[in-house]
mmCIF file of C-alpha atoms in Angstrom:
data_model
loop_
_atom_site.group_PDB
_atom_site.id
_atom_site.type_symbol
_atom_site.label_atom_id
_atom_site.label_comp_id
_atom_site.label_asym_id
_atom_site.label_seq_id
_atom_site.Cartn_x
_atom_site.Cartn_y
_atom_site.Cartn_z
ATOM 1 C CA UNK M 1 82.937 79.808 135.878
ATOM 2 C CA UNK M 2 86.254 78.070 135.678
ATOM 3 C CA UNK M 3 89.167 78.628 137.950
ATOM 4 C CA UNK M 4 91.180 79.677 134.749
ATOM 5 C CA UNK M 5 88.333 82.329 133.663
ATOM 6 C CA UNK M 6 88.193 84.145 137.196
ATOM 7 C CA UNK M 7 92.258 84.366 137.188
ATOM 8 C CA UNK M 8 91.682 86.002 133.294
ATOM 9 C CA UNK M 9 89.402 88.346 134.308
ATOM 10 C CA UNK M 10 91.650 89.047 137.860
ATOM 11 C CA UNK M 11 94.793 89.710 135.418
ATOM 12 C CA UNK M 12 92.504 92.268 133.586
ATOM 13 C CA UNK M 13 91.350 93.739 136.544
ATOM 14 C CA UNK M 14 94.675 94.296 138.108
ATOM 15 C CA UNK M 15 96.303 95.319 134.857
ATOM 16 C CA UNK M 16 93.432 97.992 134.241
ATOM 17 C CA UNK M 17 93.868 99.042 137.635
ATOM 18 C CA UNK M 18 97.787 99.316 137.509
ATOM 19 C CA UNK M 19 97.479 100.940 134.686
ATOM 20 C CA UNK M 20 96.012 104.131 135.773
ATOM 21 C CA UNK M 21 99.068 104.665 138.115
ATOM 22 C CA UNK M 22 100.975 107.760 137.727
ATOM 23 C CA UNK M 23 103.659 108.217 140.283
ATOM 24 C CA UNK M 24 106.523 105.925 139.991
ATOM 25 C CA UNK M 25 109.512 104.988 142.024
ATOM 26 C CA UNK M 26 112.791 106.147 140.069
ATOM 27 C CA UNK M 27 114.011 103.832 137.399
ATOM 28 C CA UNK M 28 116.112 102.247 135.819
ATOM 29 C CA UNK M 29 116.492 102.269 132.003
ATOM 30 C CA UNK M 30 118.072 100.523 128.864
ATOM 31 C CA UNK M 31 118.614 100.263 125.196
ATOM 32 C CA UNK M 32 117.977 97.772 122.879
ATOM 33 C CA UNK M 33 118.141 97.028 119.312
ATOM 34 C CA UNK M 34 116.457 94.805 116.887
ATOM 35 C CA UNK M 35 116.245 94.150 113.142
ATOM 36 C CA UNK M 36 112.983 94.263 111.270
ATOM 37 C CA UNK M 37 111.483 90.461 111.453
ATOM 38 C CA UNK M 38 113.571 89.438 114.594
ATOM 39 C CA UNK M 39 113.461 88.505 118.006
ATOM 40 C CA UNK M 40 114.684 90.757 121.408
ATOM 41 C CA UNK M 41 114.600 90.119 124.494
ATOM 42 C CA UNK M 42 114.180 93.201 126.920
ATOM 43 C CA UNK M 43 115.846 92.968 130.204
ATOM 44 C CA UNK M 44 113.956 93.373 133.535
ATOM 45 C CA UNK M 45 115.888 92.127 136.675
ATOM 46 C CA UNK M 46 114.907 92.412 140.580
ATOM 47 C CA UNK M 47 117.413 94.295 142.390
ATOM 48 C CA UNK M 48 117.412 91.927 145.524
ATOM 49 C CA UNK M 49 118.916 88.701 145.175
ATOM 50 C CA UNK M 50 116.857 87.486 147.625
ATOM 51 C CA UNK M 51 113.410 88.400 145.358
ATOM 52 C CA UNK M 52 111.832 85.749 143.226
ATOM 53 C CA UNK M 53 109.614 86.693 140.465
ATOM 54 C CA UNK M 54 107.367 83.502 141.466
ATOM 55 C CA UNK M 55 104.330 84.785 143.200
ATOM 56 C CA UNK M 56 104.848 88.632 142.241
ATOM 57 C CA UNK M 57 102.834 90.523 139.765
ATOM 58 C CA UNK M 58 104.993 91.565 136.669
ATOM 59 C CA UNK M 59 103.702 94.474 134.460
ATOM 60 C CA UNK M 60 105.352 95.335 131.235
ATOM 61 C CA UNK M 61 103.900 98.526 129.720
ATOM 62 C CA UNK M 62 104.935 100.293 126.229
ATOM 63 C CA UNK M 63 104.694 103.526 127.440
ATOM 64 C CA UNK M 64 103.580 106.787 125.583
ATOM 65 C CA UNK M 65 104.023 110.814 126.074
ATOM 66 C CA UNK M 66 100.483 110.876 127.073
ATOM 67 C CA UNK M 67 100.003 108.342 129.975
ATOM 68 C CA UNK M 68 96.692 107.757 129.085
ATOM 69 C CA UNK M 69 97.862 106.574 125.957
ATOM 70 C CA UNK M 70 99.927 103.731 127.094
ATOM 71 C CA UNK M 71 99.381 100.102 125.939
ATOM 72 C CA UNK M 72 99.283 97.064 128.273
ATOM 73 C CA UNK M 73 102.026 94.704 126.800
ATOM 74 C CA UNK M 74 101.962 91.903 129.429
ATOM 75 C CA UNK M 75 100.628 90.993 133.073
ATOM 76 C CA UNK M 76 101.886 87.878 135.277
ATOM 77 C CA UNK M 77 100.652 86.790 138.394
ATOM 78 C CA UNK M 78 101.962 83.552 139.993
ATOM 79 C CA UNK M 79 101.465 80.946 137.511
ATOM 80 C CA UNK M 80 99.271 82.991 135.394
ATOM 81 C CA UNK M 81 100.394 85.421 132.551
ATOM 82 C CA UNK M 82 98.234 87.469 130.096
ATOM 83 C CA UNK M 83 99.096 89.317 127.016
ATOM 84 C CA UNK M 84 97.330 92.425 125.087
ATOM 85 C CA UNK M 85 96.349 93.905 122.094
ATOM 86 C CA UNK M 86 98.817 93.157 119.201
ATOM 87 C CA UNK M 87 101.491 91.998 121.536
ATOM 88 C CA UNK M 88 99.457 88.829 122.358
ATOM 89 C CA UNK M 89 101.389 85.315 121.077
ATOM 90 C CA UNK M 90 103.900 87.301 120.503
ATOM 91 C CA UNK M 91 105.282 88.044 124.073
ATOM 92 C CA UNK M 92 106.144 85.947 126.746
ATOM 93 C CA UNK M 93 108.255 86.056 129.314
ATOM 94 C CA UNK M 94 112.557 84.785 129.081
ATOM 95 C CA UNK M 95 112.550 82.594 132.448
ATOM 96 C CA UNK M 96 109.636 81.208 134.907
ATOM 97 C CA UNK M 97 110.992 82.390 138.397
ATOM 98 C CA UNK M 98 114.561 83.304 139.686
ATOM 99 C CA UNK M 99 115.272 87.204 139.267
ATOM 100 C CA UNK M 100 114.480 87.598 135.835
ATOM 101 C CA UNK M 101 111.347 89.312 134.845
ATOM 102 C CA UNK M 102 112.641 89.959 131.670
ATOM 103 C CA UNK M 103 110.131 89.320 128.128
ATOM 104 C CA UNK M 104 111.013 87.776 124.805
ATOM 105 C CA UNK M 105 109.094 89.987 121.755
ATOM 106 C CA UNK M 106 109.121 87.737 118.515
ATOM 107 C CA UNK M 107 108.221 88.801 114.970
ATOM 108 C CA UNK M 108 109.138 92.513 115.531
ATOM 109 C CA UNK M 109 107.949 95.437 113.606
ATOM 110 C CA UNK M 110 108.803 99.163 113.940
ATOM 111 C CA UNK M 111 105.944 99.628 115.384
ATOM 112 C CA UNK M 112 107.543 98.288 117.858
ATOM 113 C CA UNK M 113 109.885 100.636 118.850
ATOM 114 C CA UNK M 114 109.545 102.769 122.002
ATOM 115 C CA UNK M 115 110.161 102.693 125.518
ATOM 116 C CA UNK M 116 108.750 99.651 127.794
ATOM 117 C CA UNK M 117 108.062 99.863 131.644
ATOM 118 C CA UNK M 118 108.483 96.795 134.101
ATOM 119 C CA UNK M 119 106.733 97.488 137.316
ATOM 120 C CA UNK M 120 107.234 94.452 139.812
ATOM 121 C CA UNK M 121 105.285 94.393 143.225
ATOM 122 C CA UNK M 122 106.294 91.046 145.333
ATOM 123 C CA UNK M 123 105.186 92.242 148.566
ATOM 124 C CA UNK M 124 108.638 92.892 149.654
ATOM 125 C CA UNK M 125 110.239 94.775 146.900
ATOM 126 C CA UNK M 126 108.888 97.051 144.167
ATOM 127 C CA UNK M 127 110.829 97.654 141.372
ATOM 128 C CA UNK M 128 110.356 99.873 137.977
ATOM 129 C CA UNK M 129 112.697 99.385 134.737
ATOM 130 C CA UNK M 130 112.447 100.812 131.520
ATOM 131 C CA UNK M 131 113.632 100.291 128.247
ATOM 132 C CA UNK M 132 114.268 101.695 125.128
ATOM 133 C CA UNK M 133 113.896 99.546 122.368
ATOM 134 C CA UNK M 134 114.941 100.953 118.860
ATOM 135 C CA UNK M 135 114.105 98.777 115.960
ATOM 136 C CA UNK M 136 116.366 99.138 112.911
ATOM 137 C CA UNK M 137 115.545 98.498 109.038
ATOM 138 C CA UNK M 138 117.965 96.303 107.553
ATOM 139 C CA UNK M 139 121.043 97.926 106.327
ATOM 140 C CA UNK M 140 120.762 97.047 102.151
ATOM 141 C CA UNK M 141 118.151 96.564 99.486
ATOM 142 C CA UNK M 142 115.349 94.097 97.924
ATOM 143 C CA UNK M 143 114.631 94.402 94.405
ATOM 144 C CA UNK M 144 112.782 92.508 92.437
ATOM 145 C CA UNK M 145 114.049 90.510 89.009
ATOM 146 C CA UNK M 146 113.075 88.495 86.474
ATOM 147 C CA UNK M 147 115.673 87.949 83.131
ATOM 148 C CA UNK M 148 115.249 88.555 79.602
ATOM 149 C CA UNK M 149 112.334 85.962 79.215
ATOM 150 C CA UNK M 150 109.931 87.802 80.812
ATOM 151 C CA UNK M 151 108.320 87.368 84.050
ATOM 152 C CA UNK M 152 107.534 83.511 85.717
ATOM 153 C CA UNK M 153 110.761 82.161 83.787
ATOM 154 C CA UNK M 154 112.515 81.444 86.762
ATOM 155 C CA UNK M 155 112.581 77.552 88.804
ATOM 156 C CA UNK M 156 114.233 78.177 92.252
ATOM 157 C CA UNK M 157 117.881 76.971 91.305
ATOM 158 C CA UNK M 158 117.665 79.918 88.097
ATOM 159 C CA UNK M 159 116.410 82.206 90.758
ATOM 160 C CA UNK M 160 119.227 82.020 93.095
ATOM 161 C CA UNK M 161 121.784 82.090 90.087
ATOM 162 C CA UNK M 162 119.712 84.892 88.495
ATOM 163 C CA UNK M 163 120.999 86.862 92.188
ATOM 164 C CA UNK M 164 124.327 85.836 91.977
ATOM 165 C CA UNK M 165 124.784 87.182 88.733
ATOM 166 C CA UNK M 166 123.700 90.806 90.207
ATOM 167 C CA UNK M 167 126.238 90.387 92.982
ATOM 168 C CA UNK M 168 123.195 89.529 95.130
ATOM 169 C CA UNK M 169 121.607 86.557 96.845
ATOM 170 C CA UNK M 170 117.550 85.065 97.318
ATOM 171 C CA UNK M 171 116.264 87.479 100.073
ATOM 172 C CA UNK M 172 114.803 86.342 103.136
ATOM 173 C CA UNK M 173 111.151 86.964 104.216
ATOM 174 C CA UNK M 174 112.084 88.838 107.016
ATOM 175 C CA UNK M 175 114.322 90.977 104.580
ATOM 176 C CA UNK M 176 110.992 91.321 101.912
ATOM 177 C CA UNK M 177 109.058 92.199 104.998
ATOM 178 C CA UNK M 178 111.453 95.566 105.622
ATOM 179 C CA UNK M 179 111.431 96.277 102.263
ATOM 180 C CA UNK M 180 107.463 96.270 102.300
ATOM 181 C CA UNK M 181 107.389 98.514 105.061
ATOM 182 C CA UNK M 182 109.415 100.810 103.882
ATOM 183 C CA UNK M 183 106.842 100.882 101.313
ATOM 184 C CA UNK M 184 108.137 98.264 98.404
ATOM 185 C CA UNK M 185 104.664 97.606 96.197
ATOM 186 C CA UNK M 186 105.407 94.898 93.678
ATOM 187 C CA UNK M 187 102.922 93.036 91.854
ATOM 188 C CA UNK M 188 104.736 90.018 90.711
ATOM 189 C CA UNK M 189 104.934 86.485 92.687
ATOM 190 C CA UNK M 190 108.551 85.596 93.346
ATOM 191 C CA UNK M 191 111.054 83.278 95.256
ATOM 192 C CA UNK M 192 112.376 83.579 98.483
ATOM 193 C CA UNK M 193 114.718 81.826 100.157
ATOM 194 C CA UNK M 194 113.071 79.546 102.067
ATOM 195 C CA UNK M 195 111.229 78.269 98.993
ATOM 196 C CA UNK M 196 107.970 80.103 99.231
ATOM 197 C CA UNK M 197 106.837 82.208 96.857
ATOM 198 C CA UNK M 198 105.534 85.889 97.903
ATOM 199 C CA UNK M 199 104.919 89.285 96.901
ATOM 200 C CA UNK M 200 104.396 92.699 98.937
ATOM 201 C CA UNK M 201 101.371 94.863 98.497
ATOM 202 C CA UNK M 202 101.160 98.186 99.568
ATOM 203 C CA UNK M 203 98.200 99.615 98.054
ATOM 204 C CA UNK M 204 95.632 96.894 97.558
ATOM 205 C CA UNK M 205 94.220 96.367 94.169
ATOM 206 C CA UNK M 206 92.233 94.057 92.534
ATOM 207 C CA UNK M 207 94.689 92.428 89.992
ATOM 208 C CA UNK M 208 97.109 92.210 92.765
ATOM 209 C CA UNK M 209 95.236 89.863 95.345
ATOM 210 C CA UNK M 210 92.161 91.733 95.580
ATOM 211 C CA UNK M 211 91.219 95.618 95.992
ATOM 212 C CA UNK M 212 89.524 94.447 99.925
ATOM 213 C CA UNK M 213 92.529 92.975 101.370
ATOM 214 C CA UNK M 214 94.427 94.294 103.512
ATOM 215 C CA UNK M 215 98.361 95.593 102.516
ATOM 216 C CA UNK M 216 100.941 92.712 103.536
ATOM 217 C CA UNK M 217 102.777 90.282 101.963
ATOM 218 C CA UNK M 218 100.821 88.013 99.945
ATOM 219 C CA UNK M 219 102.082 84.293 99.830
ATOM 220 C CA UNK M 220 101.728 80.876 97.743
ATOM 221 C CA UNK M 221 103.190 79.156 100.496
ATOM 222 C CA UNK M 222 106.235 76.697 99.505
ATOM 223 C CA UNK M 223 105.972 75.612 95.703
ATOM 224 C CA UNK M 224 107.761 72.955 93.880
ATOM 225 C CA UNK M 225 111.381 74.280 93.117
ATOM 226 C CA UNK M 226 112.293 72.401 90.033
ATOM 227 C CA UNK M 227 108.693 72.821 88.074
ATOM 228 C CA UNK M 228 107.170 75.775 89.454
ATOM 229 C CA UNK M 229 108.464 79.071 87.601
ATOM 230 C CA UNK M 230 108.595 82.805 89.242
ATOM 231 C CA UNK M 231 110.610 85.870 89.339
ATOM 232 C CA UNK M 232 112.877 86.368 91.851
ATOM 233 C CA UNK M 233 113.555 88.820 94.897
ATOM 234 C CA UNK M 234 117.100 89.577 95.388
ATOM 235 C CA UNK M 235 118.634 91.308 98.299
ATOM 236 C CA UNK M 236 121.906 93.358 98.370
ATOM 237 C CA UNK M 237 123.368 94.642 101.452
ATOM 238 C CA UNK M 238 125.865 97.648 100.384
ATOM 239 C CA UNK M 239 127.950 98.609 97.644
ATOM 240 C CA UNK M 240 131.643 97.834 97.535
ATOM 241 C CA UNK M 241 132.774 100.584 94.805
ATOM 242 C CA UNK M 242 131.251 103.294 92.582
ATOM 243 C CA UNK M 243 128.740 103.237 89.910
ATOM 244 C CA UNK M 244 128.986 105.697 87.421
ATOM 245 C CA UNK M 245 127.499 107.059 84.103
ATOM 246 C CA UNK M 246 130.146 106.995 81.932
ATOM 247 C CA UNK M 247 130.195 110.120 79.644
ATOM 248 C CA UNK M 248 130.592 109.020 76.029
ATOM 249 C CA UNK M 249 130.065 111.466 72.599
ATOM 250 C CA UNK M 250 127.681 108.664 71.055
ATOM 251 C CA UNK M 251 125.093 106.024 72.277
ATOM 252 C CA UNK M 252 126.208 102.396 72.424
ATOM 253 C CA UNK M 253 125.595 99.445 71.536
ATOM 254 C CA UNK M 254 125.778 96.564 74.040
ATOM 255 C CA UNK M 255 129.083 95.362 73.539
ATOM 256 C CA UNK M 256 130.578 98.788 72.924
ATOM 257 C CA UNK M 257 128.590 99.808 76.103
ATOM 258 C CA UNK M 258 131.028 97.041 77.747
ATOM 259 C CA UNK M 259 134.087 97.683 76.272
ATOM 260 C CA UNK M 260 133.517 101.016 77.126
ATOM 261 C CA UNK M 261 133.410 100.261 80.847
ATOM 262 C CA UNK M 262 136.391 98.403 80.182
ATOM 263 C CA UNK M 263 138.189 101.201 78.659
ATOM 264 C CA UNK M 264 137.709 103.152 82.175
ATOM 265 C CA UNK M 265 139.106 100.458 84.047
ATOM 266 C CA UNK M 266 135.908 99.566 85.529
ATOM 267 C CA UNK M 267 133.164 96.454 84.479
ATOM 268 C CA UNK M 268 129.657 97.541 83.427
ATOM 269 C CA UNK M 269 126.915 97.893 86.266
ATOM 270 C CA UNK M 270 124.987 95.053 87.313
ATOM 271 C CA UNK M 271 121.438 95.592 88.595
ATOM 272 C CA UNK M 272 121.974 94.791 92.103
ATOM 273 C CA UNK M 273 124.860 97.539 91.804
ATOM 274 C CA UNK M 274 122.433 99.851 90.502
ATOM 275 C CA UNK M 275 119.790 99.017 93.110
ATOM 276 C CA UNK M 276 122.242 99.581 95.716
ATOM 277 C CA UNK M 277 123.508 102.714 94.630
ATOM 278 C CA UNK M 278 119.916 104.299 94.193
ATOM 279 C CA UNK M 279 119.031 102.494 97.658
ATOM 280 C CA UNK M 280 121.982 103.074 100.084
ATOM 281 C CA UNK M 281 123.545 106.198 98.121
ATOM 282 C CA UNK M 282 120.812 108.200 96.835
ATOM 283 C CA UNK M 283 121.970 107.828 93.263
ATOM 284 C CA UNK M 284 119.918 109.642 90.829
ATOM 285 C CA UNK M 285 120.125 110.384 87.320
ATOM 286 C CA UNK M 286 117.473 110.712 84.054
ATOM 287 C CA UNK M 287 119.579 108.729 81.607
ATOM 288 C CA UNK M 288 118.957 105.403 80.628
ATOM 289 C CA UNK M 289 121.698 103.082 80.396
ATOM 290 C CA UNK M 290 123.006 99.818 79.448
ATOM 291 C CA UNK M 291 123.888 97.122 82.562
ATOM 292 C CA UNK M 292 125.383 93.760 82.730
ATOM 293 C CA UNK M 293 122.438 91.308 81.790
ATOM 294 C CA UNK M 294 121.209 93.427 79.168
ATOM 295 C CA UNK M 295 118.611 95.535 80.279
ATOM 296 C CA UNK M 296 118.779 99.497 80.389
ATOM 297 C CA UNK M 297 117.571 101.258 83.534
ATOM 298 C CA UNK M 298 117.931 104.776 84.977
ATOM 299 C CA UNK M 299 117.550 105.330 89.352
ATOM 300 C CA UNK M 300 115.791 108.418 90.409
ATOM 301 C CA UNK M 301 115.508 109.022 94.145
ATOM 302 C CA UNK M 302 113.965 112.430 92.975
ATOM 303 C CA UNK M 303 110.748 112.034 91.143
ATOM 304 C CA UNK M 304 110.403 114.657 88.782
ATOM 305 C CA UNK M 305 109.039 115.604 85.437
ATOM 306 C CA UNK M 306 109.942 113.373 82.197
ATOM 307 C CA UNK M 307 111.846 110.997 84.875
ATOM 308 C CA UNK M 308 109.741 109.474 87.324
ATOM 309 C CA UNK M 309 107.050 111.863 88.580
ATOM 310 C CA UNK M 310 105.522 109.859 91.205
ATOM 311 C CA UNK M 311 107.829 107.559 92.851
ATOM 312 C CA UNK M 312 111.290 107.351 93.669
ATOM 313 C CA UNK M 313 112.503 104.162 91.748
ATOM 314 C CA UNK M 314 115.066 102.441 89.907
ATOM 315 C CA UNK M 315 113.451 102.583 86.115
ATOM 316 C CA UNK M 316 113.142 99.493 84.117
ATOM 317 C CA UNK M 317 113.150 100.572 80.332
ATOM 318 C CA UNK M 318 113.582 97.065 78.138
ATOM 319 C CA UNK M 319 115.945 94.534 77.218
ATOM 320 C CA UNK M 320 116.297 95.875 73.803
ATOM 321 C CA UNK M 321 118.430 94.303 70.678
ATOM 322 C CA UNK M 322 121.905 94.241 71.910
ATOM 323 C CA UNK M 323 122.800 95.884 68.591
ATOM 324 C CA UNK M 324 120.583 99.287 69.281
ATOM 325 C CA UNK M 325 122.879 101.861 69.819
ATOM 326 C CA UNK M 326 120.302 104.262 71.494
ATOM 327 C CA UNK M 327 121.636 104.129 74.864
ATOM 328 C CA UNK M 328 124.318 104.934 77.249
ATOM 329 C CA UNK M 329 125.783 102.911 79.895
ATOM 330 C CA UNK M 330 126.167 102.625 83.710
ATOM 331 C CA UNK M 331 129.575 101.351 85.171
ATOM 332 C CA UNK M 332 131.027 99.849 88.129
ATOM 333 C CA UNK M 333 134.404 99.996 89.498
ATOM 334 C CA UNK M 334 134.977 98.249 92.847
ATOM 335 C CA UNK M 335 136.818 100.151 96.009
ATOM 336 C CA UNK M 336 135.379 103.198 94.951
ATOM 337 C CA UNK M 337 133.593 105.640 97.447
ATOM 338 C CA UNK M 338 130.323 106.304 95.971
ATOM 339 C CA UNK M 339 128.197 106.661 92.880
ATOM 340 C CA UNK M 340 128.363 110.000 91.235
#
């Protein structure tokens, strides 16, 4: 058996064992916050300035309400360091030697969040720090969009402009990531902004990657930006004004739909407006309506009866004939406080 292999099974040994302590000298603890998708470090120092973390045992445990419950996270001893479970490749520790027994988590979830235990033993010095890492969502929306077309009508350059136009930009993966655990389902393939082309599953189904795969984002990996053709996901991160249904006698047609917006000193909604306000406000209403590239949409963040039932959603009806007056219209006026 191999010198490496008996120091493996020696780091399991002593982290199983350390494990089952229960009494611990008083500690220390922190607070730390991460996004969704990022990196944190959480801080672990020796007290001592005359400690070294070379040749001392380092044990970082995420620790639950039941003690039997907690999960090893990592386990260093000397030049040797181990990681568990669904923390392995992605923890490591910030410095070899010196004071700092501190780890770097990459790639974190919510999951994540909790509080974390250092326990040091060098011999001379034992030493117990916690922390309390609190992972945050980030602060805005993805939506997905495809134009007028129809879906897969987008290269990469029209998918970026196709964002700016809703007061939006090309979301990132680690912003499509949030959104799919906060539960965004979407069965269409579309840019990001690194150039790949993705799409988040929530409940599994066969025309959507297969009904025996897991939930997750499902990629195409990078695809050629001027010939291959997608929809889009756009991300918006708040609202800078008010969207409104504007209360007319009559339904509109498209250009009166804009004139009226114009009329009430405001500029008709865009859909990243309208995503935002159903998002980050809680904007609901059960009347389709006009926005800015044509389409007519309603946000519910109540499902209900003859609105959405199921699902809390911003409501794609068409992209009708401009010159059907069968709608109303949604408008925008910037510096506002909220939609209404």
């Amino acid at each position: 058996m191999s010198l490496l292999h008996v120091t493996l099974i020696l780091l399991t040994l002593a982290g199983n064992a350390y494990s089952q302590v229960t009494s611990f000298p008083s500690t220390l603890k922190v607070k730390v916050f991460a996004d969704v998708g990022a990196n944190v470090t959480l801080p672990c120092h020796f007290s001592s300035k005359d400690s070294q973390t070379f040749g001392s045992r380092i044990k970082w445990i995420k620790v639950a309400d039941d003690e039997a419950l907690n999960q090893d996270v990592l386990l260093s001893m000397g030049l040797h360091t181990k990681t568990y479970g669904r923390f392995e490749n992605r923890v490591s520790l910030e410095t070899e030697g010196g004071e700092d027994a501190s780890i770097l988590i990459t790639e974190v979830t919510k999951d994540d969040s909790g509080t974390y235990r250092c326990d040091i033993a060098n011999g001379m010095e034992d030493a117990v720090q916690e922390v309390v890492l609190e992972v945050q969502s980030f602060i805005g929306v993805v939506f997905p969009y495809s134009p007028h077309l129809g879906r897969y009508n987008l290269n990469f350059d029209e998918a970026v402009q196709a964002c700016l136009d809703q007061d939006a930009q090309v979301a990132s993966f680690d912003q499509l990531f949030a959104a799919w655990e906060d539960g965004l389902d979407w069965c269409n393939a579309g840019w990001l902004n690194d150039g790949t082309v993705q799409y988040p599953i929530t409940k599994p189904r066969q025309p959507c990657g297969g009904s025996n795969n897991q939930p997750g984002l499902r990629s195409y990996g990078r695809r050629d930006k001027q010939m291959s053709r997608y929809d889009v996901f756009c991300y918006i991160s708040e609202l800078m004004g008010d969207v409104y249904w504007l209360e007319q006698p009559h339904r509109l047609t498209f250009d009166e739909a804009v004139q009226a917006c114009i009329d009430d000193d405001a500029e008709i909604a865009k859909v990243g407006h309208m995503y935002a306000a159903w998002k980050l406000r809680g904007y609901d209403r059960c009347d389709a309506g006009w926005l800015a590239d044509g389409s007519v949409r309603y946000p519910i963040s109540r499902p209900r009866k003859n609105c959405s039932p199921t699902d809390a959603a911003v409501r794609f009806v068409a992209f009708p004939d401009k010159d059907q007056n069968s709608y109303g219209v949604y408008c925008f006026k910037a510096g506002q406080s909220g939609a209404r």
